[in-house]
Every structure is written in structure tokens, then in C-alpha cells.
PDB file of C-alpha atoms and ligand atoms in Angstrom:
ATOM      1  CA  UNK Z   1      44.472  53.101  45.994  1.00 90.00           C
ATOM      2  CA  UNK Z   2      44.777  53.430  42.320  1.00 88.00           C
ATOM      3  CA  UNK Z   3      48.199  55.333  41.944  1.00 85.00           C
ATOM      4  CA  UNK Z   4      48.314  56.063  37.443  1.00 77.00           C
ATOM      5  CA  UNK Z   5      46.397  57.343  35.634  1.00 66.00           C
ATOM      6  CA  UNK Z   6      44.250  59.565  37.623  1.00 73.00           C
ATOM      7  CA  UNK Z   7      46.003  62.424  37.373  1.00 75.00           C
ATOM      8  CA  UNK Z   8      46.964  62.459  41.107  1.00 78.00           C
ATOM      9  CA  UNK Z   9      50.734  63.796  42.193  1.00 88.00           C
ATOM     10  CA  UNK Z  10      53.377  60.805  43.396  1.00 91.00           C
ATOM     11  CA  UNK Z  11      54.234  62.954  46.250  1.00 92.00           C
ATOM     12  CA  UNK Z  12      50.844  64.185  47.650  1.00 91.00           C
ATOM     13  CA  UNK Z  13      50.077  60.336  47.521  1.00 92.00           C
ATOM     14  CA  UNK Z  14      53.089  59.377  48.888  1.00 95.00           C
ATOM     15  CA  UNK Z  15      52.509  61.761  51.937  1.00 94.00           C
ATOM     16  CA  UNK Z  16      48.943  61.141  51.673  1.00 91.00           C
ATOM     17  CA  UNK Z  17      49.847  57.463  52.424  1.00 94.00           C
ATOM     18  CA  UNK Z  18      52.039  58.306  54.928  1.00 96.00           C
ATOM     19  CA  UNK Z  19      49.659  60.312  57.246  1.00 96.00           C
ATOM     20  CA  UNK Z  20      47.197  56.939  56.713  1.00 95.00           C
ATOM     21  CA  UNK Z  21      49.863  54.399  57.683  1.00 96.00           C
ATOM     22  CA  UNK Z  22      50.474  56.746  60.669  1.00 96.00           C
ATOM     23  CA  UNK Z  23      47.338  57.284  61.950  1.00 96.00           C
ATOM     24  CA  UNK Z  24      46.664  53.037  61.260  1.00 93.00           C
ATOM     25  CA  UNK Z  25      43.242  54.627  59.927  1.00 92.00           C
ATOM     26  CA  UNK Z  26      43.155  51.375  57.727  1.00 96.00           C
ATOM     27  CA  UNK Z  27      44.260  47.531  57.801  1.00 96.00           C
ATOM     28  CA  UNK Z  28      45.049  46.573  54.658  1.00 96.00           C
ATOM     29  CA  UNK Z  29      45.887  49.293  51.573  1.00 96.00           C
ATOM     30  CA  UNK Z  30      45.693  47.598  48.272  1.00 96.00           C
ATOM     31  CA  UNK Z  31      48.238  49.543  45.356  1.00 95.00           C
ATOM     32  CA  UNK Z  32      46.059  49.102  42.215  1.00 94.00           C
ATOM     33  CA  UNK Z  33      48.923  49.462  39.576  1.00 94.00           C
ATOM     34  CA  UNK Z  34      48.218  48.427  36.498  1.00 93.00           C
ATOM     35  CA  UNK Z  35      51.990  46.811  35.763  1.00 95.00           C
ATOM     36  CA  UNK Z  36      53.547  46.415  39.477  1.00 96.00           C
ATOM     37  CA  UNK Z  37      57.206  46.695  38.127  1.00 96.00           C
ATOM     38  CA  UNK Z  38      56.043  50.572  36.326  1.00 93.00           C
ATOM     39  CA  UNK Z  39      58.821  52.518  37.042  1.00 93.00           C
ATOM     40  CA  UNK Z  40      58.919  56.651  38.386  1.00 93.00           C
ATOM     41  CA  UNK Z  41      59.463  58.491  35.296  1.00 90.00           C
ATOM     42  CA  UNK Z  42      59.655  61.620  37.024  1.00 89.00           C
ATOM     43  CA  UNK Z  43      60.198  63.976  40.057  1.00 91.00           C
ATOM     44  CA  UNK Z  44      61.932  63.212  43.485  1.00 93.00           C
ATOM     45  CA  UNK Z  45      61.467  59.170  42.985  1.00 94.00           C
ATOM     46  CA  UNK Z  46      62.705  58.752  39.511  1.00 95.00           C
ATOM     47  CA  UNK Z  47      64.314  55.767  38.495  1.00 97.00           C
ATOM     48  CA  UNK Z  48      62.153  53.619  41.435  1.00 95.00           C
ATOM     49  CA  UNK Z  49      59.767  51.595  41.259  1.00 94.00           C
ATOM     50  CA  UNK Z  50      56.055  53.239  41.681  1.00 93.00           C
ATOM     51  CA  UNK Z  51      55.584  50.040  44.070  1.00 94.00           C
ATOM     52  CA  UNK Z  52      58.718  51.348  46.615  1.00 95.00           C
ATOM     53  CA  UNK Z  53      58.182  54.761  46.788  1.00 95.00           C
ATOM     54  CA  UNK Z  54      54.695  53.118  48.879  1.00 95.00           C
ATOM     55  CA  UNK Z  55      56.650  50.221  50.411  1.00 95.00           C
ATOM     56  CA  UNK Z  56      59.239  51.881  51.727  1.00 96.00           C
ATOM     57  CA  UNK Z  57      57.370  53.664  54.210  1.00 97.00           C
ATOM     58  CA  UNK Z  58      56.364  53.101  58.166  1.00 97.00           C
ATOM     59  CA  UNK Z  59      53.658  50.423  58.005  1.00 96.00           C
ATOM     60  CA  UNK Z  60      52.353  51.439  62.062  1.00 94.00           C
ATOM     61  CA  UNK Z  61      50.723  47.394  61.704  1.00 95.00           C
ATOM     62  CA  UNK Z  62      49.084  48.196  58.367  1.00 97.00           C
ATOM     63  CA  UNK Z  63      49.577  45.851  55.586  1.00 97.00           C
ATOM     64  CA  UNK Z  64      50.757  46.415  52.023  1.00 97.00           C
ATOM     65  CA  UNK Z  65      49.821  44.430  49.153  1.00 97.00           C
ATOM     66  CA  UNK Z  66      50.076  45.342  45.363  1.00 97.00           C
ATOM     67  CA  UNK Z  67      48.304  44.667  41.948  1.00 97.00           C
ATOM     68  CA  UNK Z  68      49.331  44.892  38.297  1.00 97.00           C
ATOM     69  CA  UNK Z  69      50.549  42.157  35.932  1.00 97.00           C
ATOM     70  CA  UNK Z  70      50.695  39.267  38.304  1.00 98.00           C
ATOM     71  CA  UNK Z  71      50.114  36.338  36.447  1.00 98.00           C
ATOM     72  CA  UNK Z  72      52.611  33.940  37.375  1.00 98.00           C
ATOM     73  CA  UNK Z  73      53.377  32.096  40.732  1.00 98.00           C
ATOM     74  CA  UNK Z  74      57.116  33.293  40.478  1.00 98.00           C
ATOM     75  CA  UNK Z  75      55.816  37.335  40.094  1.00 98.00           C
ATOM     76  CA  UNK Z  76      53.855  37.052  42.775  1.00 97.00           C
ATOM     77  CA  UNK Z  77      56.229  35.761  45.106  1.00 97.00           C
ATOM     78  CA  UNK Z  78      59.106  38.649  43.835  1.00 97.00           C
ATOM     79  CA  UNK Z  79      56.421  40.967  45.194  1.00 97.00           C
ATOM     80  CA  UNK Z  80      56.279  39.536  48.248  1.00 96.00           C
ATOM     81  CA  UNK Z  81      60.032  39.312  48.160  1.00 95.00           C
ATOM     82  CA  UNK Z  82      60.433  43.135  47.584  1.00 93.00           C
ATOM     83  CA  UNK Z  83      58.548  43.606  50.765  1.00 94.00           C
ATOM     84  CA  UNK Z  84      54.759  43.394  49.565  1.00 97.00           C
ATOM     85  CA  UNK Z  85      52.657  41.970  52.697  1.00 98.00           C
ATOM     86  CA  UNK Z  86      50.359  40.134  50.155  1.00 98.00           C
ATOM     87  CA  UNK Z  87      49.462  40.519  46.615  1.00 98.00           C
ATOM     88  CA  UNK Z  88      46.582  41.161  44.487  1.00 97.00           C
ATOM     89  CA  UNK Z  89      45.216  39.617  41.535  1.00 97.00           C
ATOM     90  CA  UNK Z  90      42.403  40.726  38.617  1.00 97.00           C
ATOM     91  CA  UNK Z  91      43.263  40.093  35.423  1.00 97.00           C
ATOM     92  CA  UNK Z  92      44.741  36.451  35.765  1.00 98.00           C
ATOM     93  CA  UNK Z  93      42.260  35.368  38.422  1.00 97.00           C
ATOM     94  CA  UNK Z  94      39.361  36.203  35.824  1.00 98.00           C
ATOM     95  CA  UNK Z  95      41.335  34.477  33.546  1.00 97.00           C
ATOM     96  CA  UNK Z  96      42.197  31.030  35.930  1.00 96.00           C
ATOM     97  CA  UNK Z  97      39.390  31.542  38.668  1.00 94.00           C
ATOM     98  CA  UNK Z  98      41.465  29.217  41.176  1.00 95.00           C
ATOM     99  CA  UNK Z  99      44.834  31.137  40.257  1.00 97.00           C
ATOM    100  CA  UNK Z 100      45.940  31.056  44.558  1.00 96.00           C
ATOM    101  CA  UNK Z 101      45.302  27.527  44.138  1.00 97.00           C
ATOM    102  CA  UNK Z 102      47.381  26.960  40.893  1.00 97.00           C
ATOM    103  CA  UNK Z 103      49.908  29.342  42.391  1.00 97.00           C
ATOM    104  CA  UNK Z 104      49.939  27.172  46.069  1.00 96.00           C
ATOM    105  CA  UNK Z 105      50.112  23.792  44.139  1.00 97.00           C
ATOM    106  CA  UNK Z 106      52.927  25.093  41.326  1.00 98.00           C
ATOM    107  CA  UNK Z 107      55.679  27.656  41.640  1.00 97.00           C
ATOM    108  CA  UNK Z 108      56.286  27.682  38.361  1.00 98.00           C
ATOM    109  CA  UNK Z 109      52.559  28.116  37.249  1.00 98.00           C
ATOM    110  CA  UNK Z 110      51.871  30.904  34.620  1.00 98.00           C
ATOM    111  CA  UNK Z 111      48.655  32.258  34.174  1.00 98.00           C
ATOM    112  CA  UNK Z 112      47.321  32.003  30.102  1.00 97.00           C
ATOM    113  CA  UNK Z 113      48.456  34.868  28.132  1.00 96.00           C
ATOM    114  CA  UNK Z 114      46.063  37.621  27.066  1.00 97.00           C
ATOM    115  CA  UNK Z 115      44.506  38.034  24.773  1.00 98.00           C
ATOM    116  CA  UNK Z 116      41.855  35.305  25.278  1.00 98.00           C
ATOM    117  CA  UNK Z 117      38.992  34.478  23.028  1.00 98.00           C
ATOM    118  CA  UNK Z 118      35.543  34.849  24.342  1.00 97.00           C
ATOM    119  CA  UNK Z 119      35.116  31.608  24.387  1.00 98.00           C
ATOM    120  CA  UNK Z 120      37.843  30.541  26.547  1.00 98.00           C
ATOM    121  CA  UNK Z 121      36.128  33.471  29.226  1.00 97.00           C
ATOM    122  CA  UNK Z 122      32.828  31.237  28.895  1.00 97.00           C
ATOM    123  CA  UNK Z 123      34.329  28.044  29.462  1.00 96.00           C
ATOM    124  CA  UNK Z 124      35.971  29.406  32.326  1.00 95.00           C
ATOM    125  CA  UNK Z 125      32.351  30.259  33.681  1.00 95.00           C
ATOM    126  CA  UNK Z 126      31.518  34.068  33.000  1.00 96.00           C
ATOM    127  CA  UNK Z 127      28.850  35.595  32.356  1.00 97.00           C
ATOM    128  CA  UNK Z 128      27.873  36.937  29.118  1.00 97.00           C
ATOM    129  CA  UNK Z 129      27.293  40.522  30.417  1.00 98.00           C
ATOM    130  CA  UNK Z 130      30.615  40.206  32.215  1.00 98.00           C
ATOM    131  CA  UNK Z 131      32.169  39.270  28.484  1.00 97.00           C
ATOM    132  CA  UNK Z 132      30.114  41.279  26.571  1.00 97.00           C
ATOM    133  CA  UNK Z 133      32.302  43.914  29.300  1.00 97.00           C
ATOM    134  CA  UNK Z 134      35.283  42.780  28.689  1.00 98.00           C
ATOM    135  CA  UNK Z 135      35.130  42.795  24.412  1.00 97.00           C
ATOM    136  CA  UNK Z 136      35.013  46.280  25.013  1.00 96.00           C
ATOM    137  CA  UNK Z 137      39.148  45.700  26.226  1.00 96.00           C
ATOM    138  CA  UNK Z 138      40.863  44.223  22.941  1.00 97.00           C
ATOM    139  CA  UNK Z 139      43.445  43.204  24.671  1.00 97.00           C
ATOM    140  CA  UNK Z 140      41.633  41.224  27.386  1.00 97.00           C
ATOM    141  CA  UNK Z 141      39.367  39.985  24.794  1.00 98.00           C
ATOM    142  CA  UNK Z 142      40.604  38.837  20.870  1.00 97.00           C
ATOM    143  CA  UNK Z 143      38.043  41.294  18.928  1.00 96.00           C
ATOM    144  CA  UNK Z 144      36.008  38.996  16.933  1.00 94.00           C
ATOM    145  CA  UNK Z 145      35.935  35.959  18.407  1.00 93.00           C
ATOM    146  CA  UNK Z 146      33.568  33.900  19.552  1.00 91.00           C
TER     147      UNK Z 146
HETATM  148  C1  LIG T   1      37.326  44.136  35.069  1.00 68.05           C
HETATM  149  C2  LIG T   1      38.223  45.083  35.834  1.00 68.05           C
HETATM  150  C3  LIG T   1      37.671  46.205  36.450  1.00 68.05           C
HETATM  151  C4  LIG T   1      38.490  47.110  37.140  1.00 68.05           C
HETATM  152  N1  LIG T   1      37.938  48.192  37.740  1.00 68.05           N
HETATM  153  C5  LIG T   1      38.710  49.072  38.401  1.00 68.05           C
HETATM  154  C6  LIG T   1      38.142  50.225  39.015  1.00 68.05           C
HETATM  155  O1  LIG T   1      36.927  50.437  38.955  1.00 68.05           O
HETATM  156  N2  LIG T   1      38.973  51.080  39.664  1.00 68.05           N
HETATM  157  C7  LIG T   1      40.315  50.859  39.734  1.00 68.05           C
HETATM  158  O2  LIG T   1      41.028  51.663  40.331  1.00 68.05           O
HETATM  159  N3  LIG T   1      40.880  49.773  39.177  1.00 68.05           N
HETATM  160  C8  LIG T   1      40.110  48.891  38.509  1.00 68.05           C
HETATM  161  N4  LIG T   1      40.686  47.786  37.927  1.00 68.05           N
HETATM  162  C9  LIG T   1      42.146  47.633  38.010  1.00 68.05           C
HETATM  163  C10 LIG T   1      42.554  46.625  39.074  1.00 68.05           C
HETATM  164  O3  LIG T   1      42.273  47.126  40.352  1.00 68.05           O
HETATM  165  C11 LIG T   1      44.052  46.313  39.003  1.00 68.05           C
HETATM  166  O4  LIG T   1      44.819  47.397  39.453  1.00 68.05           O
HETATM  167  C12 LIG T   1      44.491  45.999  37.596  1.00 68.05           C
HETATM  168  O5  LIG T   1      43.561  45.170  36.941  1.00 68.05           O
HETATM  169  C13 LIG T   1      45.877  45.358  37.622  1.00 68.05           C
HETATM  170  O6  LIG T   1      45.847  44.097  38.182  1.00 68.05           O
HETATM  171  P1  LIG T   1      45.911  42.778  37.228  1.00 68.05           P
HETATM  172  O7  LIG T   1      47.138  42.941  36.389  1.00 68.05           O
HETATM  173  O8  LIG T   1      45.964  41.629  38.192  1.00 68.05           O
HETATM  174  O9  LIG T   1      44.681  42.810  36.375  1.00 68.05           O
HETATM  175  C14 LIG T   1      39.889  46.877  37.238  1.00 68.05           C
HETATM  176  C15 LIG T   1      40.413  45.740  36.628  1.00 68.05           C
HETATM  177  C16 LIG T   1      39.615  44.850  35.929  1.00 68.05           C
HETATM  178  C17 LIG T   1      40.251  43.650  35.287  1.00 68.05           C
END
């Protein structure tokens, strides 16, 4: 469930959520933040996390996991620590494609910084249409690089 951006109100979601969780209509729900530690600007939840106003309900079995900004072993396990069920990554595991493993074998493994060059994405194995993608995102990719 992407939760910013979209336009979509905190508390329809939040209810919205609810009612799924409930009725265990799902297994797994995925939070696709873009920064996991964005806080509530606004409304009933201000001042909390975006990430608790989700965790913080009845699970019914279902589990919770979160994306946004994870790119170190040590923000990953935080998340799990402030009561995700499992975590999600996309930007760092495009960037380290065994980032779990690097994570499992390290704790204090950080993913590279962004941005990356587009050379660094093609060493790492991508494609050129999935780079040529990417340059579109300056800061995923350094613009003119090679
Ligand atoms: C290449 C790419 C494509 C994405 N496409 C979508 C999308 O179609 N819909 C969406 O809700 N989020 C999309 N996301 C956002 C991710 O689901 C995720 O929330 C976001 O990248 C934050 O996680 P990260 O910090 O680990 O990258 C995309 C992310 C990346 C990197």
C-alpha cells in the first residue's frame, strides 16, 4: 500500500487498513513509504510516525512489513524493533543485489550512498533499459555519467 503521495486521506487508510486486518482478507501488507521514519504532519496522528499510525493496529495473523530508506543493516532491524513483522527493500537492493545477505553476514553493513554513477548500476549487473530508467531519477542516478 503506497501511503504519500497519492493524494489518499491518513484516516480513510488507516480505517481502510483496519477493516483489511480484520477481515484477514490478506497475509502480508507491504507500507511502501518512501522514507519509513516520515513523520504525520497533520490531522488526528500528528507528531507520529506515518509507519505507527499502521502498526499500531490489530494484526488478526496478518503481517506488517515497511519500505522507505532502508539501507543499512542497523535501520532495518529498528524497524523490526518498532514492531515491523519484516521489512522491505528497493532502492538499496538495486543498488547491492545481495543486500539480506550483506545485512545477515554484517550488522553494521551500510548500503552505498546514492547517487550512483551508471556505471556502478552496470557493474552491479543491470540492464541498460533498466538504467537508461533510472537516469531519468537524478538522484538515483549522477546525471551525466557514464
Ligand atoms: C524502480 C522503482 C520503481 C518503483 N515503482 C513503484 C510503483 O510502481 N508503485 C509504488 O507504489 N511504489 C513504487 N516504488 C516505491 C517502492 O515501493 C518503495 O516504497 C520505495 O522505493 C522506498 O523504498 P526504498 O527506500 O527501499 O527504495 C518504486 C521504487 C523503485 C526504486
Amino acid at each position: 500500500m503506497s501511503i504519500e503521495r497519492y493524494g489518499l486521506q491518513l484516516d480513510e487508510l488507516r480505517e481502510l487498513t483496519a477493516e483489511i486486518l480484520e477481515r484477514k482478507l490478506i497475509d502480508y501488507l507491504d507500507l511502501a513509504l518512501w522514507d519509513s521514519a516520515q513523520m504525520v504532519r497533520e490531522g488526528t496522528f500528528r507528531g507520529k510516525t506515518m509507519l505507527s499510525v499502521f502498526t499500531s493496529l490489530p494484526r488478526k495473523g496478518v503481517r506488517v512489513g515497511a519500505a522507505g530508506k532502508i539501507m543499512s543493516a542497523h535501520r532495518a532491524v529498528q524497524l523490526l524493533d518498532e514492531g515491523c513483522d519484516f521489512v522491505l527493500i528497493a532502492r538499496a537492493g538495486i543498488l547491492t543485489r545481495d543486500f539480506p545477505l550483506q545485512v545477515m553476514a554484517d550488522p553494521r553493513y551500510e548500503s552505498p550512498t546514492l547517487p550512483v554513477t551508471a556505471g556502478y548500476l552496470r557493474r552491479g549487473g543491470l540492464s541498460e533499459r533498466f538504467i537508461n530508467h533510472l537516469q531519468g531519477w537524478p538522484s538515483f542516478v549522477l546525471p551525466g555519467s557514464l
